Coordinates of C-alpha atoms and ligand atoms in Angstrom, one line a residue:
M1 CA 85.7 112.1 133.9
K2 CA 85.5 115.9 133.9
I3 CA 83.7 117.4 131.0
F4 CA 84.6 120.9 129.8
K5 CA 82.6 123.0 127.4
D6 CA 84.3 126.2 128.3
K7 CA 88.1 126.7 127.7
K8 CA 88.5 129.1 130.6
I9 CA 87.3 126.4 133.1
L10 CA 89.5 123.8 131.3
I11 CA 92.6 126.1 131.5
N12 CA 91.9 126.9 135.1
E13 CA 91.7 123.3 136.1
T14 CA 94.5 121.9 134.0
F15 CA 97.2 124.7 133.8
D16 CA 99.5 123.0 136.3
I17 CA 99.2 119.5 134.8
K18 CA 102.4 119.0 132.8
N19 CA 101.9 115.6 131.4
I20 CA 98.6 115.7 129.5
G21 CA 98.2 113.2 126.7
F22 CA 95.8 114.7 124.2
I23 CA 93.7 112.8 121.6
P24 CA 91.7 115.1 119.3
T25 CA 88.7 113.5 117.7
M26 CA 85.5 114.3 115.9
G27 CA 83.6 111.8 117.9
A28 CA 81.5 108.8 116.8
L29 CA 84.2 106.9 118.6
H30 CA 85.4 103.5 117.5
N31 CA 88.3 101.2 118.3
G32 CA 90.7 103.3 116.3
H33 CA 90.2 106.2 118.6
I34 CA 90.4 103.9 121.6
S35 CA 93.7 102.5 120.5
L36 CA 95.1 106.1 120.6
I37 CA 93.8 106.5 124.1
N38 CA 95.4 103.2 125.1
E39 CA 98.7 104.4 123.6
A40 CA 98.5 107.5 125.7
K41 CA 97.9 105.5 128.8
K42 CA 101.4 103.9 128.3
K43 CA 103.0 107.3 128.9
T44 CA 100.7 109.3 131.1
N45 CA 97.8 109.1 133.6
K46 CA 96.3 112.4 132.5
I47 CA 94.3 111.9 129.3
L48 CA 92.3 114.5 127.6
V49 CA 90.1 113.7 124.6
S50 CA 88.3 116.4 122.6
I51 CA 85.2 115.9 120.5
Y52 CA 84.5 118.6 118.0
V53 CA 83.2 118.2 114.4
N54 CA 85.1 121.1 112.9
P55 CA 83.0 122.8 110.2
T56 CA 86.0 124.5 108.5
Q57 CA 87.5 121.2 107.3
F58 CA 84.5 120.0 105.4
K59 CA 84.0 120.6 101.7
S60 CA 80.3 121.2 102.0
K61 CA 77.7 122.0 104.6
I62 CA 75.8 118.8 103.7
D63 CA 78.9 116.7 104.3
F64 CA 79.4 118.5 107.7
K65 CA 75.7 117.9 108.6
K66 CA 75.8 114.3 107.6
Y67 CA 79.0 113.5 109.6
P68 CA 78.1 110.8 112.2
R69 CA 77.5 112.0 115.7
S70 CA 76.9 109.9 118.8
L71 CA 77.9 112.1 121.8
K72 CA 76.0 110.3 124.5
K73 CA 77.5 106.9 123.5
D74 CA 80.9 108.5 123.2
I75 CA 80.7 109.9 126.7
K76 CA 79.8 106.4 128.0
I77 CA 82.7 104.8 126.3
L78 CA 85.2 107.5 127.5
K79 CA 83.9 107.1 131.1
K80 CA 84.2 103.4 130.9
I81 CA 87.9 103.5 129.8
K82 CA 88.6 106.1 132.5
V83 CA 89.6 109.1 130.4
N84 CA 90.3 112.0 132.8
Y85 CA 89.1 114.9 130.8
L86 CA 86.7 115.5 127.9
Y87 CA 86.6 118.8 126.0
I88 CA 83.5 119.5 123.9
P89 CA 84.0 123.0 122.7
S90 CA 81.3 125.1 121.0
T91 CA 82.3 126.9 117.8
E92 CA 82.3 130.2 119.8
D93 CA 84.6 128.8 122.5
I94 CA 87.2 127.6 120.0
Y95 CA 87.1 130.3 117.3
T96 CA 86.9 133.5 119.3
F97 CA 90.5 134.0 120.4
K98 CA 93.8 134.6 118.7
P99 CA 96.2 131.7 119.1
K100 CA 99.9 132.4 119.7
S101 CA 101.1 130.4 116.7
K102 CA 100.4 131.1 113.0
I103 CA 99.0 128.3 110.8
Y104 CA 101.9 126.6 108.9
L105 CA 101.0 124.5 105.9
D106 CA 103.9 122.9 104.1
G107 CA 104.0 121.9 100.4
F108 CA 102.7 118.4 101.2
S109 CA 99.3 119.9 101.8
K110 CA 98.9 120.5 98.1
T111 CA 98.8 116.8 97.0
L112 CA 96.5 113.9 97.8
C113 CA 93.5 115.1 99.9
G114 CA 94.7 118.7 99.6
K115 CA 94.3 118.6 95.9
F116 CA 90.6 117.5 96.1
R117 CA 89.6 119.4 99.2
P118 CA 91.5 122.7 98.8
S119 CA 90.8 124.3 102.2
H120 CA 90.6 121.1 104.2
F121 CA 94.1 121.1 105.8
K122 CA 94.0 124.8 106.6
G123 CA 90.8 124.0 108.6
V124 CA 92.5 121.0 110.3
I125 CA 95.7 122.9 111.2
N126 CA 93.6 125.9 112.4
I127 CA 91.6 123.8 114.9
I128 CA 94.6 121.7 116.1
N129 CA 96.6 124.9 116.6
R130 CA 93.8 126.3 118.7
L131 CA 93.4 123.1 120.7
L132 CA 97.1 122.9 121.4
D133 CA 97.1 126.6 122.5
I134 CA 94.3 125.9 125.0
I135 CA 95.4 122.5 126.3
K136 CA 99.2 122.7 126.1
P137 CA 99.6 118.9 126.2
K138 CA 102.9 117.1 126.6
F139 CA 101.9 114.5 123.9
I140 CA 99.4 114.5 121.1
Y141 CA 98.3 111.1 119.6
L142 CA 97.4 110.9 116.0
G143 CA 96.5 108.0 113.6
M144 CA 98.7 107.0 110.7
K145 CA 95.4 106.3 108.8
D146 CA 95.3 110.1 108.3
F147 CA 99.0 110.2 107.4
Q148 CA 98.9 113.4 105.4
Q149 CA 97.1 115.2 108.3
L150 CA 99.6 113.8 110.8
T151 CA 102.5 114.9 108.7
L152 CA 101.1 118.4 108.3
I153 CA 100.4 118.8 112.0
R154 CA 103.9 117.6 112.7
S155 CA 105.5 120.3 110.5
H156 CA 103.2 122.9 112.0
I157 CA 104.4 121.9 115.5
V158 CA 108.1 121.9 114.5
K159 CA 107.8 125.2 112.6
N160 CA 106.2 127.0 115.5
R161 CA 108.4 125.3 118.1
I162 CA 105.3 124.1 120.0
K163 CA 106.4 122.0 123.0
T164 CA 104.1 119.1 122.3
K165 CA 105.5 115.7 121.2
L166 CA 103.6 114.0 118.4
I167 CA 103.1 110.2 118.8
P168 CA 102.0 108.5 115.6
C169 CA 99.7 105.5 116.1
Q170 CA 99.1 102.5 113.8
T171 CA 95.9 102.1 111.8
I172 CA 93.3 99.8 113.4
R173 CA 91.4 97.6 111.0
D174 CA 88.3 95.4 111.2
K175 CA 88.6 91.6 110.7
N176 CA 88.2 92.1 107.0
G177 CA 91.0 94.7 106.8
I178 CA 88.9 97.8 106.4
A179 CA 90.4 100.7 108.3
L180 CA 88.1 101.7 111.1
S181 CA 86.5 105.1 110.5
S182 CA 83.5 107.0 111.9
R183 CA 82.2 107.2 108.3
N184 CA 82.0 103.4 108.2
A185 CA 78.9 103.6 110.3
K186 CA 77.2 105.0 107.2
L187 CA 78.0 101.9 105.1
N188 CA 75.5 99.1 104.7
K189 CA 76.6 95.4 104.4
K190 CA 77.0 95.5 100.7
Q191 CA 79.0 98.7 100.8
L192 CA 81.2 97.2 103.5
R193 CA 82.0 94.3 101.2
V194 CA 83.0 96.8 98.5
A195 CA 85.4 98.5 100.9
Q196 CA 86.7 95.1 101.9
K197 CA 87.4 94.1 98.2
I198 CA 89.2 97.4 97.6
Y199 CA 91.4 96.8 100.7
K200 CA 92.3 93.3 99.6
F201 CA 93.0 94.3 96.1
I202 CA 95.4 97.1 97.2
K203 CA 97.1 94.9 99.8
N204 CA 97.7 92.1 97.3
N205 CA 98.8 94.3 94.4
K206 CA 101.0 97.1 95.8
K207 CA 103.9 96.5 93.4
T208 CA 101.6 96.2 90.4
I209 CA 99.8 99.4 91.3
L210 CA 103.1 101.3 91.5
K211 CA 104.2 99.7 88.2
K212 CA 101.0 100.7 86.4
I213 CA 101.1 104.2 87.7
L214 CA 104.8 104.6 86.6
Q215 CA 103.8 103.2 83.1
K216 CA 101.0 105.8 83.0
K217 CA 98.4 103.1 83.1
R218 CA 96.6 104.2 86.3
F219 CA 93.3 103.8 84.5
E220 CA 93.7 100.0 84.6
I221 CA 93.9 100.2 88.4
S222 CA 91.0 102.7 88.7
K223 CA 88.9 100.5 86.4
N224 CA 89.3 97.6 88.8
I225 CA 88.4 99.6 91.8
I226 CA 85.3 100.9 90.1
K227 CA 84.4 97.3 89.2
F228 CA 84.5 96.4 92.8
G229 CA 81.7 99.0 93.4
A230 CA 83.4 102.3 94.2
D231 CA 81.4 105.2 92.6
K232 CA 84.3 107.6 92.3
I233 CA 88.0 107.8 93.0
D234 CA 89.6 111.0 94.1
Y235 CA 93.1 109.6 93.8
I236 CA 95.2 106.5 94.1
E237 CA 98.9 107.3 94.6
C238 CA 102.1 105.6 95.8
V239 CA 103.8 107.7 98.4
N240 CA 107.2 107.4 100.0
L241 CA 106.5 108.0 103.7
E242 CA 109.9 109.3 104.6
R243 CA 110.3 111.7 101.8
K244 CA 106.6 112.6 101.7
Q245 CA 106.8 112.3 97.9
I246 CA 104.9 110.6 95.2
C247 CA 107.0 107.7 94.0
T248 CA 108.9 108.0 90.8
N249 CA 111.0 104.9 91.0
I250 CA 110.0 101.2 91.1
K251 CA 112.5 100.6 93.9
D252 CA 110.9 103.1 96.3
K253 CA 109.5 102.0 99.6
F254 CA 105.9 103.2 99.7
N255 CA 102.3 103.0 100.8
V256 CA 99.4 103.1 98.4
F257 CA 97.2 106.0 99.3
I258 CA 93.6 106.1 98.2
A259 CA 90.5 108.3 98.6
Y260 CA 87.3 107.1 97.0
Y261 CA 83.6 107.3 97.3
I262 CA 80.9 104.6 97.8
K263 CA 77.7 106.5 97.0
N264 CA 78.4 109.8 98.8
I265 CA 80.6 108.4 101.6
R266 CA 84.2 109.3 101.2
L267 CA 86.8 106.8 102.5
I268 CA 90.6 107.1 102.7
D269 CA 93.3 104.6 103.5
N270 CA 97.0 104.0 103.1
L271 CA 98.8 100.7 103.3
Ligands
AMP301 P1 88.7 111.6 113.6 O1 87.7 111.5 114.7 O2 88.3 110.8 112.4 O3 89.1 113.0 113.3 O4 90.0 110.9 114.1 C1 90.7 111.3 115.3 C2 92.0 110.6 115.4 O5 91.8 109.2 115.3 C3 92.9 111.0 114.2 O6 94.2 111.1 114.7 C4 92.8 109.7 113.3 O7 93.9 109.5 112.5 C5 92.7 108.6 114.3 N1 92.0 107.5 113.7 C6 90.9 107.4 113.0 N2 90.7 106.2 112.5 C7 91.7 105.4 113.0 C8 92.0 104.0 112.9 N3 91.3 103.2 112.2 N4 93.1 103.6 113.5 C9 93.9 104.4 114.2 N5 93.7 105.7 114.4 C10 92.6 106.2 113.8

């Protein structure tokens, strides 16, 4: 595996490779990330992973500092599964050039996570735009766990006519149903059980959740989730994935989207 820390060297070595499958990550790798890499392997034998904890998408400096990091272990994992290239940019490397495309944020950026973390998606699209400009991959692999992020990246790509195909990948869960996340590493056993109860509750009560929300009785749902041990809920919403809209009709097809805190650990999921 070739490791790049300098975009000029990366560009020099990869500019004539036309079939790069790209997996952007913030590291602290888990089986969710690995499933994206395995998806990429189905389409190409040139796989590039990036690891960069992007400061501009965090709400606070403390949250950024506390984000789990395990670079040595990550490199070992990526070597073992035979990833071809790893890009670990410095902030200077990634932020000191002018990308060709302008950041495009569609209206969907204002709801869900965007409502509670106002500059988050601008930070996400900015970094992805820069990475796409440098790497020019044929495919980019993104997880459905971060559905809002995936959707906004897709509309940025379409709007700017960027020639990278986005491949959505399903959410990988642990045996108790909890969506794998780098932040799970911060949860102790008791807190993992809280996350598990919340997952089970949502999975088994999707229709009821939508009904209660439409009847303006969301507080009943929130009360349950707090009872399981969540400390705060940013939002719980039912969203139609095709229309990218909050459901207004009981007959809608939807996923329940949630962002909540256990202590100061923020978790998101949709199912
Ligand atoms: P992150 O390192 O959290 O920024 O995630 C990098 C990529 O991995 C994003 O496209 C995520 O949506 C995806 N991802 C994170 N967790 C999972 C999961 N449990 N299953 C599938 N993909 C995931």
